[in-house]
């Protein structure tokens, strides 16, 4: 199997995606039916650049089915106060067991996202209810980034971001 | 399936929805949508603001999964949609455009968010996403009970004026809506004029806005309710119009401008057309300094009330066509004494001035001028709506004209100005002209 093209997130983008941002992931299934699920945080492996996202298994059943079947995954990270939005796509999504520090990562994410939204007038209990999930129901989906896009609302939305390492062109990605 | 009430709450733009699409090669794409609108139990519309990857995907593969979050309960939903078409004009588009301007301003995205179209989708399926939720907060007002209580009083009104009073008092008492007004449509001039209001420093009766201007004008033109939870300068024309009138200087035009009474800094607005046989009769408008004040349930209730008000208005008009009540003896009121007051009429816009004070213009101005001429020449004080309708001097736009509303306007203006001329209702479709001092009528440009 040929090595998949890999992109590395620079430190600033890494901090952004691991901060208090809204995270939604999509994939596609049979007959082009899209799937969708909200994630409860992520971590970025500094060595491989792989991104691991955390979901509630019951919520993410369709997404996991589609993403693990095709490998295709699109993830949007958006910072509510600024609307800064980045979309990262990959083609090798797969389930992995949660690592030792992942529960702490989810806990930190809930706090950061709640802070970000309380600033906008939402109640903390509302945000924490949205992100509530028993630890044992958490699952992790990991993928190698193959394309970055600036998705911040505006005419520039959809333009590729210049990555830290320029990969060979990726067929099929927008 | 998702309860419709919850779906509509989710689409209000408080929390942006998330749209997942797939390219023909299976590459997924995820994007935020600013605004959605419930259309019916099989359809909804999403705002189309940029030609982006989502739109490219839709043209090749119309299937969409939309993620929604209820803004109060945090319940997540997913809708499976199929893209049908994009509308770039008409009621759905105009209503979404007005709302989007509010959302854009609220989120600091004015100038970035602009509605290119309303994407219409068919709802193929819906799922409740498993997860924790909060109880829905109880509303201070039960809109269905408020609607019932408010509606019960409307048919007991004997005429158009008391009907409008019953409506606005009911909104205050049962819906806790403090700022409200009714504007009627003048179809010949494509303008709306205020006939009744509550909750403003000045009533604004007689103030006008052009059809298509602001939420009221767009609601009338498109015949669609418009509800804005975050009002922007673009649609908060109350202030803008006042400033506009000031900019025009102290010329003759300003003299005939009655300021629109709207809030200077509204947070929420809701404009609901009052349906007529063809064009809407007018618009019921409510507003509040508080953002997100009016709910879908308020909108539903006001649409029901406006429908009933429209029906009753048309009933009043139909009754007038059937015939007058018995005509009282044509007793002549004694001529008043005292210093005469000069009353001027400008035929160009039918404006009437009592002394130096501007009173009214348009059809209502012409009605007053006709009444005063008959009073002066024939000593008449008793009149009927029906004869005015038939009088060629009044120059009504057409037979279906809302003469009742014009008489309400004239009556209110005279009462508010405490003018020496007043109208007094004497029976169904009948009234008396009360003149407290001698008048000198002067037609300023009779040839016009």
Coordinates of N, CA and C in Angstrom, one line a residue, chain A residues 5-174:
Chain A
X5 N -0.2 10.7 1.4 CA 0.4 12.0 1.7 C 0.1 12.5 3.0
X6 N 1.0 13.1 3.7 CA 0.8 13.6 5.1 C 1.1 15.1 5.2
X7 N 0.3 15.8 5.9 CA 0.6 17.2 6.2 C 0.8 17.4 7.7
X8 N 1.7 18.3 8.0 CA 1.9 18.6 9.4 C 1.2 19.9 9.8
X9 N 0.5 19.9 10.9 CA 0.0 21.2 11.3 C 1.1 22.0 12.0
X10 N 1.2 23.3 11.7 CA 2.2 24.1 12.4 C 1.7 24.3 13.8
X11 N 2.6 24.8 14.7 CA 2.3 24.9 16.1 C 1.0 25.7 16.3
X12 N 0.9 26.8 15.5 CA -0.2 27.7 15.7 C -1.5 27.0 15.4
X13 N -1.6 26.3 14.3 CA -2.8 25.5 13.8 C -3.1 24.4 14.8
X14 N -2.0 23.8 15.3 CA -2.2 22.7 16.3 C -2.9 23.3 17.6
X15 N -2.4 24.4 18.0 CA -3.1 25.1 19.2 C -4.5 25.4 18.9
X16 N -4.8 25.9 17.7 CA -6.1 26.2 17.3 C -7.1 25.0 17.3
X17 N -6.7 23.9 16.7 CA -7.6 22.8 16.6 C -7.8 22.1 18.0
X18 N -6.8 22.3 18.9 CA -6.9 21.6 20.2 C -7.5 22.6 21.2
X19 N -7.9 23.8 20.8 CA -8.5 24.8 21.7 C -10.0 24.7 21.9
X20 N -10.6 25.8 22.3 CA -12.0 25.7 22.5 C -12.8 26.0 21.3
X21 N -12.6 25.1 20.3 CA -13.3 25.3 19.0 C -14.4 24.3 18.8
X22 N -15.4 24.6 18.0 CA -16.5 23.7 17.7 C -15.9 22.7 16.6
X23 N -16.1 21.4 16.9 CA -15.6 20.4 15.9 C -16.7 19.5 15.4
X24 N -16.8 19.5 14.1 CA -17.8 18.6 13.4 C -17.1 17.8 12.3
X25 N -17.4 16.5 12.3 CA -16.8 15.7 11.3 C -17.9 15.1 10.4
X26 N -17.5 14.9 9.1 CA -18.4 14.3 8.2 C -17.7 13.2 7.3
X27 N -18.6 12.3 6.9 CA -18.1 11.3 5.9 C -19.2 11.0 5.0
X28 N -19.1 10.0 4.2 CA -20.2 9.6 3.2 C -20.3 8.1 3.1
X29 N -21.6 7.7 2.9 CA -21.8 6.3 2.9 C -22.4 5.9 1.5
X30 N -23.1 4.8 1.6 CA -23.7 4.2 0.4 C -24.6 5.3 -0.3
X31 N -24.6 5.3 -1.6 CA -25.4 6.2 -2.4 C -25.2 7.7 -2.1
X32 N -24.0 8.0 -1.7 CA -23.6 9.4 -1.4 C -24.3 10.0 -0.3
X33 N -24.8 9.2 0.7 CA -25.5 9.8 1.9 C -24.5 10.3 2.9
X34 N -24.5 11.6 3.2 CA -23.5 12.1 4.1 C -23.8 11.7 5.5
X35 N -22.8 11.5 6.3 CA -22.9 11.4 7.7 C -22.2 12.5 8.5
X36 N -22.5 12.7 9.7 CA -22.1 13.9 10.4 C -22.1 13.6 11.9
X37 N -21.1 14.1 12.7 CA -21.2 14.0 14.1 C -20.3 15.1 14.7
X38 N -20.7 15.6 15.9 CA -19.9 16.6 16.7 C -18.9 15.8 17.5
X39 N -17.7 16.3 17.5 CA -16.6 15.7 18.3 C -16.4 16.4 19.6
X40 N -15.8 15.7 20.6 CA -15.6 16.2 21.9 C -14.1 16.5 22.1
X41 N -13.5 17.2 21.2 CA -12.1 17.5 21.3 C -11.2 16.6 20.4
X42 N -9.9 16.9 20.4 CA -9.0 16.2 19.5 C -7.6 16.3 20.1
X43 N -6.7 15.4 19.6 CA -5.3 15.7 19.9 C -4.5 15.5 18.6
X44 N -3.4 16.1 18.5 CA -2.5 16.1 17.3 C -1.2 15.4 17.7
X45 N -0.9 14.3 17.0 CA 0.4 13.6 17.3 C 1.5 14.5 16.7
X46 N 2.5 15.0 17.6 CA 3.5 15.9 17.0 C 4.4 15.2 16.1
X47 N 4.6 13.9 16.2 CA 5.5 13.2 15.3 C 4.9 12.9 13.9
X48 N 3.7 12.3 13.9 CA 3.1 11.8 12.7 C 2.2 12.8 12.1
X49 N 1.8 13.8 12.9 CA 0.8 14.8 12.4 C -0.6 14.2 12.4
X50 N -0.8 13.0 12.8 CA -2.2 12.4 12.8 C -3.1 13.2 13.8
X51 N -4.3 13.3 13.5 CA -5.3 13.9 14.3 C -6.2 12.9 14.9
X52 N -6.4 12.8 16.2 CA -7.4 11.9 16.8 C -8.5 12.6 17.4
X53 N -9.7 12.3 16.9 CA -10.9 13.0 17.4 C -11.7 12.1 18.3
X54 N -12.4 12.7 19.3 CA -13.2 11.9 20.3 C -14.7 12.1 20.0
X55 N -15.4 11.0 20.1 CA -16.9 11.1 19.9 C -17.6 10.2 20.9
X56 N -18.9 10.5 21.0 CA -19.8 9.6 21.7 C -20.1 8.5 20.8
X57 N -19.9 7.2 21.1 CA -20.1 6.1 20.2 C -21.5 6.1 19.7
X58 N -22.5 6.2 20.6 CA -23.9 6.1 20.1 C -24.2 7.3 19.1
X59 N -23.6 8.5 19.3 CA -23.9 9.6 18.4 C -23.2 9.4 17.1
X60 N -22.0 8.7 17.1 CA -21.2 8.7 15.9 C -21.3 7.4 15.1
X61 N -22.3 6.6 15.4 CA -22.4 5.3 14.8 C -22.4 5.4 13.3
X62 N -23.1 6.3 12.6 CA -23.1 6.4 11.2 C -21.8 6.9 10.7
X63 N -21.3 7.9 11.3 CA -20.0 8.5 10.9 C -18.9 7.4 10.9
X64 N -18.8 6.7 12.0 CA -17.8 5.7 12.2 C -17.9 4.6 11.1
X65 N -19.2 4.2 10.9 CA -19.4 3.2 9.9 C -18.9 3.6 8.5
X66 N -19.2 4.9 8.1 CA -18.8 5.4 6.8 C -17.3 5.7 6.8
X67 N -16.8 6.3 7.8 CA -15.4 6.8 7.8 C -14.5 5.6 7.8
X68 N -14.9 4.5 8.6 CA -14.0 3.4 8.6 C -14.1 2.5 7.4
X69 N -15.2 2.6 6.7 CA -15.4 1.8 5.4 C -14.6 2.5 4.3
X70 N -14.7 3.8 4.2 CA -14.0 4.5 3.0 C -12.7 5.1 3.4
X71 N -12.5 5.4 4.7 CA -11.4 6.2 5.1 C -11.5 7.7 5.0
X72 N -12.6 8.1 4.2 CA -12.7 9.5 4.0 C -13.3 10.3 5.2
X73 N -12.7 11.4 5.5 CA -13.2 12.2 6.7 C -12.9 13.7 6.4
X74 N -13.9 14.5 6.7 CA -13.7 15.9 6.7 C -14.1 16.5 8.1
X75 N -13.2 17.3 8.6 CA -13.4 17.8 9.9 C -13.3 19.4 9.9
X76 N -14.3 20.0 10.5 CA -14.3 21.5 10.5 C -14.1 21.9 12.0
X77 N -13.1 22.8 12.1 CA -12.8 23.4 13.4 C -13.2 24.9 13.3
X78 N -14.1 25.3 14.2 CA -14.5 26.7 14.1 C -14.5 27.4 15.5
X79 N -13.9 28.6 15.5 CA -13.9 29.3 16.8 C -15.0 30.3 16.8
X80 N -16.0 30.0 17.7 CA -17.2 30.8 17.7 C -17.0 32.4 17.7
X81 N -16.2 32.9 18.6 CA -16.1 34.3 18.7 C -15.5 35.0 17.5
X82 N -14.7 34.3 16.7 CA -14.0 35.0 15.6 C -14.5 34.4 14.3
X83 N -15.2 33.3 14.3 CA -15.7 32.6 13.0 C -14.5 32.0 12.3
X84 N -13.3 32.1 12.8 CA -12.2 31.5 12.1 C -12.5 30.0 12.0
X85 N -12.5 29.5 10.7 CA -12.9 28.1 10.5 C -11.8 27.4 9.6
X86 N -11.4 26.3 10.0 CA -10.5 25.5 9.2 C -11.1 24.1 8.9
X87 N -11.0 23.6 7.7 CA -11.4 22.3 7.4 C -10.2 21.4 7.1
X88 N -10.2 20.3 7.7 CA -9.0 19.4 7.4 C -9.6 18.1 6.9
X89 N -9.1 17.6 5.8 CA -9.6 16.3 5.3 C -8.5 15.2 5.3
X90 N -9.0 14.0 5.4 CA -8.1 12.8 5.3 C -8.8 11.7 4.6
X91 N -8.0 10.6 4.3 CA -8.5 9.5 3.6 C -8.2 8.2 4.2
X92 N -7.7 8.2 5.5 CA -7.3 7.0 6.1 C -7.9 6.9 7.5
X93 N -9.1 7.3 7.7 CA -9.7 7.3 9.1 C -9.9 5.9 9.6
X94 N -9.5 5.7 10.8 CA -9.8 4.4 11.5 C -10.0 4.6 13.0
X95 N -10.6 3.6 13.6 CA -10.9 3.6 15.0 C -9.6 3.2 15.7
X96 N -9.3 3.9 16.9 CA -8.2 3.4 17.7 C -8.6 3.4 19.1
X97 N -8.0 2.6 20.0 CA -8.4 2.7 21.4 C -8.0 4.0 22.0
X98 N -8.7 4.4 23.0 CA -8.3 5.7 23.7 C -7.0 5.5 24.4
X99 N -6.1 6.5 24.3 CA -4.8 6.4 25.0 C -5.0 6.9 26.4
X100 N -4.0 6.8 27.1 CA -4.0 7.1 28.6 C -4.5 8.5 28.9
X101 N -4.0 9.5 28.1 CA -4.3 10.9 28.4 C -5.5 11.4 27.7
X102 N -6.2 10.5 27.0 CA -7.3 11.1 26.2 C -8.5 11.6 27.0
X103 N -8.8 10.9 28.1 CA -9.9 11.4 28.9 C -9.6 12.8 29.4
X104 N -8.4 13.0 29.8 CA -8.0 14.4 30.3 C -8.1 15.4 29.2
X105 N -7.8 14.9 28.0 CA -7.9 15.8 26.8 C -9.4 16.2 26.6
X106 N -10.3 15.2 26.7 CA -11.7 15.5 26.5 C -12.2 16.5 27.6
X107 N -11.7 16.3 28.9 CA -12.1 17.1 30.0 C -11.6 18.6 29.7
X108 N -10.4 18.7 29.3 CA -9.9 20.0 29.0 C -10.6 20.7 27.9
X109 N -11.0 19.9 26.9 CA -11.8 20.5 25.8 C -13.1 21.0 26.2
X110 N -13.8 20.2 27.1 CA -15.1 20.7 27.5 C -15.0 22.1 28.2
X111 N -14.0 22.2 29.0 CA -13.8 23.5 29.7 C -13.5 24.6 28.8
X112 N -12.6 24.3 27.8 CA -12.2 25.4 26.9 C -13.3 25.8 26.0
X113 N -14.1 24.8 25.5 CA -15.3 25.2 24.6 C -16.4 25.9 25.4
X114 N -16.6 25.5 26.7 CA -17.6 26.1 27.5 C -17.2 27.6 27.7
X115 N -15.9 27.8 28.0 CA -15.4 29.2 28.2 C -15.7 30.0 26.9
X116 N -15.4 29.4 25.8 CA -15.5 30.2 24.5 C -17.0 30.5 24.3
X117 N -17.9 29.7 24.7 CA -19.3 30.0 24.4 C -20.0 30.8 25.5
X118 N -19.6 30.6 26.7 CA -20.1 31.5 27.8 C -19.8 32.9 27.5
X119 N -18.6 33.1 26.9 CA -18.2 34.5 26.5 C -19.3 35.1 25.5
X120 N -19.9 34.2 24.7 CA -20.9 34.7 23.8 C -22.3 34.7 24.3
X121 N -22.5 34.3 25.6 CA -23.8 34.4 26.2 C -24.5 33.1 26.4
X122 N -23.9 32.0 26.1 CA -24.5 30.7 26.4 C -24.2 30.3 27.8
X123 N -25.1 29.5 28.4 CA -24.8 29.1 29.8 C -23.8 27.9 29.8
X124 N -23.0 27.8 30.8 CA -22.1 26.7 30.9 C -22.8 25.4 31.0
X125 N -23.9 25.4 31.7 CA -24.6 24.1 31.8 C -25.1 23.6 30.4
X126 N -25.5 24.6 29.6 CA -26.0 24.3 28.2 C -24.8 23.6 27.4
X127 N -23.6 24.2 27.5 CA -22.5 23.7 26.7 C -22.1 22.3 27.3
X128 N -22.0 22.2 28.6 CA -21.6 21.0 29.2 C -22.6 19.8 28.9
X129 N -23.9 20.2 28.8 CA -24.9 19.2 28.4 C -24.7 18.7 27.0
X130 N -24.4 19.7 26.1 CA -24.1 19.3 24.7 C -22.9 18.4 24.6
X131 N -21.9 18.6 25.5 CA -20.7 17.8 25.4 C -20.7 16.6 26.3
X132 N -21.8 16.4 27.0 CA -21.8 15.3 28.0 C -21.8 13.9 27.3
X133 N -21.0 13.1 27.9 CA -20.9 11.7 27.4 C -20.2 10.9 28.5
X134 N -20.7 9.7 28.8 CA -20.0 8.9 29.8 C -18.6 8.5 29.2
X135 N -17.6 8.4 30.1 CA -16.3 8.1 29.6 C -16.2 6.8 28.8
X136 N -17.0 5.8 29.3 CA -16.9 4.5 28.7 C -17.6 4.5 27.3
X137 N -18.3 5.5 27.0 CA -18.9 5.6 25.6 C -18.1 6.4 24.6
X138 N -17.0 6.9 25.1 CA -16.1 7.7 24.2 C -15.3 6.7 23.2
X139 N -15.2 7.2 22.0 CA -14.4 6.4 21.0 C -13.5 7.4 20.3
X140 N -12.4 6.9 19.7 CA -11.4 7.8 19.1 C -11.3 7.4 17.6
X141 N -11.3 8.4 16.8 CA -11.2 8.1 15.3 C -9.9 8.9 14.9
X142 N -9.0 8.3 14.3 CA -7.7 9.0 13.9 C -7.6 9.0 12.4
X143 N -6.9 10.0 11.9 CA -6.7 10.1 10.5 C -5.4 11.0 10.2
X144 N -4.9 10.8 9.0 CA -3.7 11.6 8.6 C -4.2 12.8 7.8
X145 N -4.0 14.0 8.1 CA -4.4 15.2 7.3 C -3.8 15.1 5.9
X146 N -4.7 15.3 4.9 CA -4.2 15.3 3.6 C -4.5 16.6 2.9
X147 N -5.3 17.4 3.4 CA -5.6 18.8 2.9 C -6.2 19.7 3.9
X148 N -5.8 20.9 3.9 CA -6.3 22.0 4.8 C -7.0 23.0 4.0
X149 N -8.1 23.5 4.5 CA -8.8 24.6 3.8 C -9.2 25.7 4.8
X150 N -9.1 26.9 4.3 CA -9.7 28.0 5.1 C -11.2 28.0 4.8
X151 N -12.0 27.8 5.8 CA -13.4 27.7 5.7 C -14.1 28.9 6.4
X152 N -13.3 29.9 6.8 CA -13.9 31.1 7.4 C -14.9 31.7 6.5
X153 N -16.1 32.0 7.0 CA -17.1 32.6 6.1 C -16.6 33.8 5.3
X154 N -16.9 33.8 4.0 CA -16.5 34.9 3.1 C -16.1 34.3 1.8
X155 N -15.7 35.2 0.9 CA -15.5 34.8 -0.5 C -14.2 33.9 -0.6
X156 N -13.3 34.0 0.4 CA -12.1 33.2 0.4 C -12.3 31.8 0.9
X157 N -13.6 31.5 1.4 CA -13.8 30.2 2.0 C -13.6 29.1 1.0
X158 N -12.9 28.1 1.4 CA -12.7 27.0 0.5 C -11.3 27.0 -0.1
X159 N -10.5 28.1 0.1 CA -9.2 28.1 -0.5 C -8.2 27.2 0.3
X160 N -7.3 26.5 -0.3 CA -6.4 25.7 0.4 C -5.5 26.5 1.3
X161 N -5.2 26.1 2.5 CA -4.2 26.7 3.3 C -2.8 26.2 2.9
X162 N -1.8 27.1 3.0 CA -0.4 26.7 2.7 C 0.0 25.8 3.9
X163 N 0.3 24.6 3.7 CA 0.7 23.7 4.8 C 2.2 23.9 5.2
X164 N 2.5 23.4 6.4 CA 3.9 23.5 6.8 C 4.8 22.7 5.9
X165 N 4.3 21.6 5.4 CA 5.0 20.8 4.5 C 4.2 20.6 3.3
X166 N 4.7 20.9 2.1 CA 3.9 20.8 0.9 C 3.8 19.4 0.4
X167 N 2.7 18.8 0.3 CA 2.6 17.4 -0.1 C 2.5 17.4 -1.6
X168 N 2.6 16.2 -2.2 CA 2.2 16.0 -3.6 C 0.7 16.3 -3.7
X169 N 0.3 16.7 -4.9 CA -1.2 16.9 -5.1 C -2.0 15.7 -4.7
X170 N -3.2 16.0 -4.1 CA -4.0 15.0 -3.6 C -5.2 14.8 -4.5
X171 N -5.3 13.7 -5.2 CA -6.4 13.6 -6.1 C -7.7 13.4 -5.3
X172 N -8.8 14.0 -5.8 CA -10.1 13.8 -5.2 C -10.4 14.8 -4.1
X173 N -9.4 15.5 -3.6 CA -9.7 16.5 -2.5 C -10.0 17.8 -3.2
X174 N -10.9 18.6 -2.7 CA -11.2 19.9 -3.3 C -10.1 20.9 -3.2

